[in-house]
């Protein structure tokens, strides 16, 4: 009796012959991953079914090609041991010999029961690690500054000006756009409310105080933290991955002097200017919107602005800019220098850098609010 | 089933980067079961040619046919199945740094969606065994591995789907001599067990002499010679003279070809 189930030459299949009461299964075709493809489960189930008959003779000599996947399929059908009667070609024999001495897969490492506590503890130590790291870096930069005071010819002017351009000049368009829109939104929301009380002219106070003192510096700082902070971290991180940092070290050029210091000074100079620019554009947007919404003349608004907003607020806003800019650059460099040479660490470091610098910016804002609570606020009695 | 149709067919290939011409009219056929080594001075476009065979880059002109299909205008299904039939060992390993060794090798198998997790486990362990990586390293991340180990794991991943075609980009670069020797042995054993066609870019004369059945020499923007090593070294071309018959080349070839 001949039971043939061939589809075409290459597809993996089998024939069952019964001669003199000996039933024999003859595997034909290619037992390769490519040939098995979608029928893998089906062929595997069939073979497992036949493997339960212990007196079956297996003939593997007609297999055209067999790869590891095919061998494992048959091996698993046999339940990991050879059948008693087996005919096999030597090159396939080697495959099964490999499988016979195969080692078990190592167990995946399970999480410790105490992992919440461990994670918390690790976070705590990591936090202190970062804090001391940032303070150390700051100290190093200050030492570099002292060194530069003694050796003024080594001031990295080119790097500072490059950073000034990248973080300042190139950030003008995005900060202007966002500032303008926020100014419009703020003006629209508050002018309607004030209009209903007949207090139209107070829109100048609201816009002036909130934008010059708070929104302008904060918007600029958050945008710059996202824009320049992330690029600084990524730049240093890639330099770590490509061993450029190590190359600088062996040339005796300290990272803090040539890479970190110019970034901090550059952003420290650029940031207050960006703050000034953002505030101005936001005020412009606000006044324009007020003009359109409640018909407040823009000339009137501009001439009344100095009365409504004491000039101290402008200095506070720009002061925030200087501090935030330096903090953003410092944090970005700290995270950039800590990146390990792999892609995972690069992404993680950049994310951490941006999140931390935005948090730091808001923290600095809160500190300024507390320290300068009596400065520049004109409370009408 | 060895037939005589070329597995890879390059016809009239031109490559330009801007105004810089890399390849001029390259024609090359690669047949089943052979190990072809691509040699050439640095910057001669060996890796570019390899990347074109993998359809990672598209030449300015000419056609590349893999297993009889042009890879630039075939449908996605076919391209996917063609890609499953070839494995690549990149120069730096290109292991996924977010995955551990086990998952790196298991990834292409899982992407097939037809293997069970038990089969995948057996297959991964078999591949690791084949490249002589201890089972205990399976849970390590690529960042924790040494250079030689990365090459081995990357080879295991390239072989994950039992490909017919294997591309090796500088397989022994950065390995110490004993390691590169065992790498050569490994490739030789693999070739006995599996039907493999190998295309290899290499600078390493030892590897080249030990493994390749044919050598293709890239110089002056074209293929100046294709053939077996003993025939290649008889060709009178400045690059070939320099590369094979320099002080170092002679030493290597003396052992392999009994050269004077």
Short mmCIF file of N, CA, C and O in Angstrom, two decimals, chain A residues 219-315:
data_model
loop_
_atom_site.label_atom_id
_atom_site.label_comp_id
_atom_site.label_asym_id
_atom_site.label_seq_id
_atom_site.Cartn_x
_atom_site.Cartn_y
_atom_site.Cartn_z
N UNK A 219 8.29 80.59 29.31
CA UNK A 219 8.11 80.04 27.96
C UNK A 219 9.46 79.86 27.28
O UNK A 219 9.76 78.79 26.73
N UNK A 220 10.26 80.91 27.33
CA UNK A 220 11.57 80.85 26.67
C UNK A 220 12.41 79.73 27.28
O UNK A 220 13.02 78.93 26.56
N UNK A 221 12.40 79.64 28.63
CA UNK A 221 13.25 78.64 29.29
C UNK A 221 12.80 77.24 28.95
O UNK A 221 13.63 76.36 28.67
N UNK A 222 11.48 77.00 28.95
CA UNK A 222 11.01 75.63 28.67
C UNK A 222 11.29 75.27 27.21
O UNK A 222 11.73 74.16 26.91
N UNK A 223 11.08 76.24 26.31
CA UNK A 223 11.38 75.94 24.91
C UNK A 223 12.86 75.67 24.70
O UNK A 223 13.25 74.74 24.00
N UNK A 224 13.69 76.49 25.33
CA UNK A 224 15.14 76.30 25.15
C UNK A 224 15.60 75.00 25.81
O UNK A 224 16.45 74.28 25.27
N UNK A 225 14.98 74.64 26.96
CA UNK A 225 15.33 73.37 27.61
C UNK A 225 15.04 72.21 26.69
O UNK A 225 15.82 71.26 26.57
N UNK A 226 13.89 72.28 26.01
CA UNK A 226 13.54 71.20 25.11
C UNK A 226 14.39 71.20 23.86
O UNK A 226 14.81 70.16 23.37
N UNK A 227 14.69 72.39 23.38
CA UNK A 227 15.35 72.51 22.08
C UNK A 227 16.87 72.37 22.22
O UNK A 227 17.47 71.46 21.67
N UNK A 228 17.46 73.27 23.00
CA UNK A 228 18.92 73.27 23.09
C UNK A 228 19.43 72.25 24.10
O UNK A 228 20.47 71.64 23.90
N UNK A 229 18.67 72.06 25.20
CA UNK A 229 19.11 71.10 26.22
C UNK A 229 19.23 69.71 25.64
O UNK A 229 20.25 69.04 25.82
N UNK A 230 18.20 69.30 24.91
CA UNK A 230 18.25 67.94 24.36
C UNK A 230 19.37 67.81 23.35
O UNK A 230 20.06 66.79 23.31
N UNK A 231 19.60 68.86 22.54
CA UNK A 231 20.66 68.72 21.53
C UNK A 231 22.04 68.69 22.17
O UNK A 231 22.93 67.99 21.71
N UNK A 232 22.20 69.45 23.27
CA UNK A 232 23.50 69.40 23.97
C UNK A 232 23.75 68.01 24.54
O UNK A 232 24.85 67.45 24.40
N UNK A 233 22.74 67.44 25.20
CA UNK A 233 22.89 66.10 25.77
C UNK A 233 23.20 65.09 24.67
O UNK A 233 24.12 64.28 24.79
N UNK A 234 22.43 65.16 23.58
CA UNK A 234 22.63 64.19 22.50
C UNK A 234 24.02 64.36 21.88
O UNK A 234 24.69 63.38 21.59
N UNK A 235 24.46 65.61 21.75
CA UNK A 235 25.79 65.85 21.16
C UNK A 235 26.88 65.20 22.00
O UNK A 235 27.73 64.47 21.49
N UNK A 236 26.84 65.48 23.32
CA UNK A 236 27.86 64.89 24.19
C UNK A 236 27.73 63.37 24.22
O UNK A 236 28.73 62.65 24.26
N UNK A 237 26.47 62.89 24.20
CA UNK A 237 26.23 61.45 24.23
C UNK A 237 26.82 60.76 23.02
O UNK A 237 27.49 59.73 23.13
N UNK A 238 26.60 61.35 21.84
CA UNK A 238 27.14 60.74 20.62
C UNK A 238 28.66 60.80 20.65
O UNK A 238 29.34 59.87 20.22
N UNK A 239 29.19 61.89 21.21
CA UNK A 239 30.66 61.99 21.32
C UNK A 239 31.20 60.89 22.24
O UNK A 239 32.31 60.39 22.03
N UNK A 240 30.42 60.51 23.24
CA UNK A 240 30.82 59.39 24.11
C UNK A 240 30.78 58.09 23.31
O UNK A 240 31.71 57.30 23.35
N UNK A 241 29.67 57.90 22.56
CA UNK A 241 29.51 56.65 21.81
C UNK A 241 30.64 56.49 20.79
O UNK A 241 31.17 55.41 20.60
N UNK A 242 31.01 57.60 20.13
CA UNK A 242 32.04 57.49 19.11
C UNK A 242 33.45 57.70 19.66
O UNK A 242 34.39 57.87 18.90
N UNK A 243 33.57 57.71 21.00
CA UNK A 243 34.86 57.82 21.70
C UNK A 243 35.57 59.15 21.46
O UNK A 243 36.76 59.26 21.70
N UNK A 244 34.81 60.16 20.99
CA UNK A 244 35.44 61.46 20.79
C UNK A 244 35.84 62.09 22.12
O UNK A 244 36.86 62.79 22.21
N UNK A 245 35.02 61.84 23.16
CA UNK A 245 35.35 62.39 24.48
C UNK A 245 36.67 61.84 24.98
O UNK A 245 37.51 62.56 25.51
N UNK A 246 36.85 60.52 24.77
CA UNK A 246 38.11 59.90 25.19
C UNK A 246 39.28 60.47 24.41
O UNK A 246 40.37 60.69 24.96
N UNK A 247 39.05 60.73 23.12
CA UNK A 247 40.10 61.30 22.29
C UNK A 247 40.52 62.68 22.83
O UNK A 247 41.71 63.00 22.89
N UNK A 248 39.53 63.47 23.26
CA UNK A 248 39.84 64.79 23.84
C UNK A 248 40.65 64.63 25.12
O UNK A 248 41.63 65.35 25.34
N UNK A 249 40.25 63.66 25.95
CA UNK A 249 40.93 63.45 27.23
C UNK A 249 42.40 63.12 27.01
O UNK A 249 43.27 63.70 27.66
N UNK A 250 42.66 62.19 26.07
CA UNK A 250 44.06 61.80 25.89
C UNK A 250 44.89 62.91 25.25
O UNK A 250 46.11 62.89 25.32
N UNK A 251 44.22 63.88 24.62
CA UNK A 251 44.97 65.03 24.10
C UNK A 251 45.21 66.06 25.18
O UNK A 251 45.81 67.10 24.92
N UNK A 252 44.68 65.78 26.38
CA UNK A 252 44.87 66.69 27.49
C UNK A 252 43.95 67.90 27.44
O UNK A 252 44.23 68.92 28.05
N UNK A 253 42.85 67.80 26.71
CA UNK A 253 41.89 68.90 26.66
C UNK A 253 40.72 68.52 27.57
O UNK A 253 40.02 67.55 27.29
N UNK A 254 40.54 69.24 28.69
CA UNK A 254 39.46 68.85 29.60
C UNK A 254 38.09 69.13 28.99
O UNK A 254 37.87 70.16 28.36
N UNK A 255 37.16 68.16 29.19
CA UNK A 255 35.80 68.32 28.64
C UNK A 255 35.15 69.57 29.18
O UNK A 255 34.48 70.29 28.47
N UNK A 256 35.37 69.79 30.51
CA UNK A 256 34.62 70.87 31.15
C UNK A 256 35.03 72.22 30.56
O UNK A 256 34.21 73.10 30.39
N UNK A 257 36.30 72.35 30.20
CA UNK A 257 36.78 73.64 29.69
C UNK A 257 36.31 73.86 28.25
O UNK A 257 35.87 74.94 27.88
N UNK A 258 36.41 72.82 27.43
CA UNK A 258 36.19 73.02 26.00
C UNK A 258 34.75 72.76 25.58
O UNK A 258 34.27 73.30 24.59
N UNK A 259 34.04 71.89 26.34
CA UNK A 259 32.68 71.54 25.92
C UNK A 259 31.61 72.11 26.84
O UNK A 259 30.60 72.63 26.38
N UNK A 260 31.85 72.00 28.16
CA UNK A 260 30.79 72.38 29.09
C UNK A 260 30.76 73.89 29.30
O UNK A 260 29.72 74.52 29.17
N UNK A 261 31.92 74.45 29.60
CA UNK A 261 31.98 75.89 29.90
C UNK A 261 31.41 76.77 28.77
O UNK A 261 30.59 77.64 29.03
N UNK A 262 31.80 76.55 27.51
CA UNK A 262 31.24 77.39 26.45
C UNK A 262 29.72 77.27 26.35
O UNK A 262 29.04 78.25 26.04
N UNK A 263 29.20 76.07 26.64
CA UNK A 263 27.75 75.89 26.55
C UNK A 263 27.06 76.68 27.65
O UNK A 263 26.05 77.35 27.41
N UNK A 264 27.63 76.62 28.87
CA UNK A 264 27.00 77.33 29.99
C UNK A 264 27.07 78.83 29.77
O UNK A 264 26.07 79.54 29.91
N UNK A 265 28.24 79.33 29.38
CA UNK A 265 28.37 80.77 29.16
C UNK A 265 27.50 81.20 27.97
O UNK A 265 26.79 82.20 28.03
N UNK A 266 27.55 80.42 26.91
CA UNK A 266 26.77 80.74 25.72
C UNK A 266 25.29 80.87 26.04
O UNK A 266 24.64 81.86 25.68
N UNK A 267 24.75 79.85 26.74
CA UNK A 267 23.32 79.89 27.05
C UNK A 267 23.03 80.95 28.10
O UNK A 267 21.96 81.56 28.08
N UNK A 268 24.00 81.20 29.00
CA UNK A 268 23.82 82.25 30.00
C UNK A 268 23.69 83.63 29.36
O UNK A 268 22.97 84.49 29.85
N UNK A 269 24.38 83.83 28.23
CA UNK A 269 24.27 85.12 27.53
C UNK A 269 23.02 85.12 26.63
O UNK A 269 22.28 86.11 26.57
N UNK A 270 22.79 83.99 25.96
CA UNK A 270 21.70 83.96 24.98
C UNK A 270 20.34 84.00 25.63
O UNK A 270 19.42 84.67 25.14
N UNK A 271 20.22 83.33 26.76
CA UNK A 271 18.90 83.14 27.38
C UNK A 271 18.20 84.46 27.74
O UNK A 271 17.03 84.63 27.36
N UNK A 272 18.85 85.42 28.46
CA UNK A 272 18.13 86.66 28.78
C UNK A 272 17.69 87.40 27.52
O UNK A 272 16.62 88.02 27.51
N UNK A 273 18.48 87.31 26.47
CA UNK A 273 18.11 87.97 25.23
C UNK A 273 16.88 87.30 24.60
O UNK A 273 15.98 87.96 24.11
N UNK A 274 16.87 85.97 24.66
CA UNK A 274 15.71 85.24 24.15
C UNK A 274 14.48 85.58 24.98
O UNK A 274 13.37 85.75 24.46
N UNK A 275 14.68 85.72 26.32
CA UNK A 275 13.57 86.07 27.21
C UNK A 275 13.00 87.44 26.81
O UNK A 275 11.79 87.61 26.67
N UNK A 276 13.88 88.39 26.59
CA UNK A 276 13.48 89.74 26.21
C UNK A 276 12.66 89.70 24.92
O UNK A 276 11.59 90.29 24.82
N UNK A 277 13.17 88.98 23.98
CA UNK A 277 12.53 88.83 22.67
C UNK A 277 11.16 88.17 22.80
O UNK A 277 10.16 88.67 22.27
N UNK A 278 11.09 87.05 23.56
CA UNK A 278 9.82 86.33 23.72
C UNK A 278 8.79 87.24 24.40
O UNK A 278 7.64 87.32 23.97
N UNK A 279 9.21 87.94 25.47
CA UNK A 279 8.29 88.82 26.19
C UNK A 279 7.75 89.91 25.26
O UNK A 279 6.55 90.19 25.25
N UNK A 280 8.66 90.50 24.48
CA UNK A 280 8.25 91.58 23.59
C UNK A 280 7.22 91.08 22.58
O UNK A 280 6.17 91.72 22.38
N UNK A 281 7.48 89.93 21.98
CA UNK A 281 6.56 89.42 20.96
C UNK A 281 5.23 89.01 21.60
O UNK A 281 4.15 89.25 21.04
N UNK A 282 5.29 88.43 22.81
CA UNK A 282 4.06 88.01 23.48
C UNK A 282 3.22 89.24 23.82
O UNK A 282 2.00 89.24 23.64
N UNK A 283 3.88 90.32 24.30
CA UNK A 283 3.16 91.55 24.59
C UNK A 283 2.51 92.10 23.33
O UNK A 283 1.36 92.52 23.34
N UNK A 284 3.26 92.07 22.24
CA UNK A 284 2.75 92.54 20.96
C UNK A 284 1.49 91.78 20.58
O UNK A 284 0.46 92.37 20.22
N UNK A 285 1.57 90.43 20.70
CA UNK A 285 0.41 89.59 20.38
C UNK A 285 -0.77 89.95 21.27
O UNK A 285 -1.91 90.06 20.79
N UNK A 286 -0.49 90.12 22.57
CA UNK A 286 -1.56 90.41 23.52
C UNK A 286 -2.23 91.74 23.21
O UNK A 286 -3.47 91.84 23.18
N UNK A 287 -1.42 92.75 22.96
CA UNK A 287 -1.97 94.10 22.70
C UNK A 287 -2.76 94.11 21.39
O UNK A 287 -3.83 94.69 21.30
N UNK A 288 -2.23 93.39 20.41
CA UNK A 288 -2.93 93.29 19.12
C UNK A 288 -4.30 92.65 19.30
O UNK A 288 -5.31 93.12 18.77
N UNK A 289 -4.33 91.57 20.08
CA UNK A 289 -5.59 90.86 20.30
C UNK A 289 -6.56 91.74 21.06
O UNK A 289 -7.77 91.76 20.77
N UNK A 290 -6.04 92.50 22.05
CA UNK A 290 -6.91 93.38 22.84
C UNK A 290 -7.50 94.46 21.95
O UNK A 290 -8.68 94.83 22.07
N UNK A 291 -6.68 94.95 21.04
CA UNK A 291 -7.14 95.96 20.09
C UNK A 291 -8.31 95.43 19.27
O UNK A 291 -9.33 96.08 19.10
N UNK A 292 -8.16 94.22 18.78
CA UNK A 292 -9.20 93.63 17.95
C UNK A 292 -10.42 93.23 18.77
O UNK A 292 -11.56 93.39 18.34
N UNK A 293 -10.20 92.73 19.97
CA UNK A 293 -11.29 92.15 20.75
C UNK A 293 -12.15 93.21 21.43
O UNK A 293 -13.36 93.20 21.32
N UNK A 294 -11.49 94.12 22.21
CA UNK A 294 -12.28 95.10 22.94
C UNK A 294 -11.98 96.54 22.51
O UNK A 294 -12.41 97.50 23.16
N UNK A 295 -11.24 96.66 21.42
CA UNK A 295 -11.01 97.99 20.86
C UNK A 295 -10.11 98.88 21.70
O UNK A 295 -10.27 100.10 21.73
N UNK A 296 -9.17 98.25 22.38
CA UNK A 296 -8.22 99.03 23.18
C UNK A 296 -7.11 99.52 22.25
O UNK A 296 -6.41 98.72 21.65
N UNK A 297 -6.97 100.84 22.15
CA UNK A 297 -5.99 101.39 21.21
C UNK A 297 -4.57 100.95 21.60
O UNK A 297 -4.18 101.04 22.76
N UNK A 298 -3.80 100.47 20.62
CA UNK A 298 -2.46 99.95 20.93
C UNK A 298 -1.51 101.06 21.37
O UNK A 298 -0.61 100.86 22.16
N UNK A 299 -1.74 102.30 20.84
CA UNK A 299 -0.87 103.40 21.25
C UNK A 299 -1.08 103.70 22.73
O UNK A 299 -0.12 103.90 23.49
N UNK A 300 -2.34 103.66 23.13
CA UNK A 300 -2.68 103.89 24.53
C UNK A 300 -2.05 102.80 25.40
O UNK A 300 -1.44 103.09 26.44
N UNK A 301 -2.16 101.57 24.92
CA UNK A 301 -1.61 100.43 25.68
C UNK A 301 -0.11 100.59 25.87
O UNK A 301 0.41 100.44 26.98
N UNK A 302 0.59 100.93 24.77
CA UNK A 302 2.05 101.05 24.86
C UNK A 302 2.46 102.19 25.78
O UNK A 302 3.41 102.08 26.55
N UNK A 303 1.76 103.31 25.69
CA UNK A 303 2.16 104.45 26.51
C UNK A 303 1.87 104.20 27.99
O UNK A 303 2.53 104.77 28.87
N UNK A 304 0.88 103.34 28.29
CA UNK A 304 0.56 103.06 29.68
C UNK A 304 1.35 101.90 30.28
O UNK A 304 1.30 101.68 31.49
N UNK A 305 2.03 101.18 29.44
CA UNK A 305 2.75 99.99 29.91
C UNK A 305 3.79 100.29 30.99
O UNK A 305 3.82 99.62 32.03
N UNK A 306 4.62 101.35 30.82
CA UNK A 306 5.63 101.62 31.86
C UNK A 306 5.00 101.93 33.22
O UNK A 306 5.59 101.59 34.25
N UNK A 307 3.82 102.53 33.22
CA UNK A 307 3.16 102.80 34.49
C UNK A 307 2.66 101.53 35.14
O UNK A 307 2.73 101.35 36.37
N UNK A 308 2.13 100.63 34.30
CA UNK A 308 1.51 99.42 34.84
C UNK A 308 2.56 98.43 35.34
O UNK A 308 2.34 97.71 36.31
N UNK A 309 3.68 98.37 34.63
CA UNK A 309 4.70 97.37 34.98
C UNK A 309 5.99 98.07 35.39
O UNK A 309 6.69 98.63 34.54
N UNK A 310 6.34 98.06 36.69
CA UNK A 310 7.61 98.64 37.11
C UNK A 310 8.78 97.96 36.42
O UNK A 310 8.73 96.75 36.17
N UNK A 311 9.83 98.69 36.11
CA UNK A 311 10.95 98.15 35.31
C UNK A 311 11.70 97.03 36.03
O UNK A 311 12.34 96.19 35.40
N UNK A 312 11.53 96.97 37.39
CA UNK A 312 12.18 95.88 38.14
C UNK A 312 11.76 94.52 37.62
O UNK A 312 12.55 93.56 37.62
N UNK A 313 10.50 94.44 37.16
CA UNK A 313 10.01 93.14 36.66
C UNK A 313 10.80 92.66 35.46
O UNK A 313 11.04 91.46 35.29
N UNK A 314 11.18 93.61 34.62
CA UNK A 314 11.97 93.24 33.45
C UNK A 314 13.32 92.66 33.87
O UNK A 314 13.78 91.65 33.35
N UNK A 315 13.93 93.29 34.89
CA UNK A 315 15.22 92.80 35.38
C UNK A 315 15.07 91.43 36.02
O UNK A 315 15.91 90.56 35.82
#
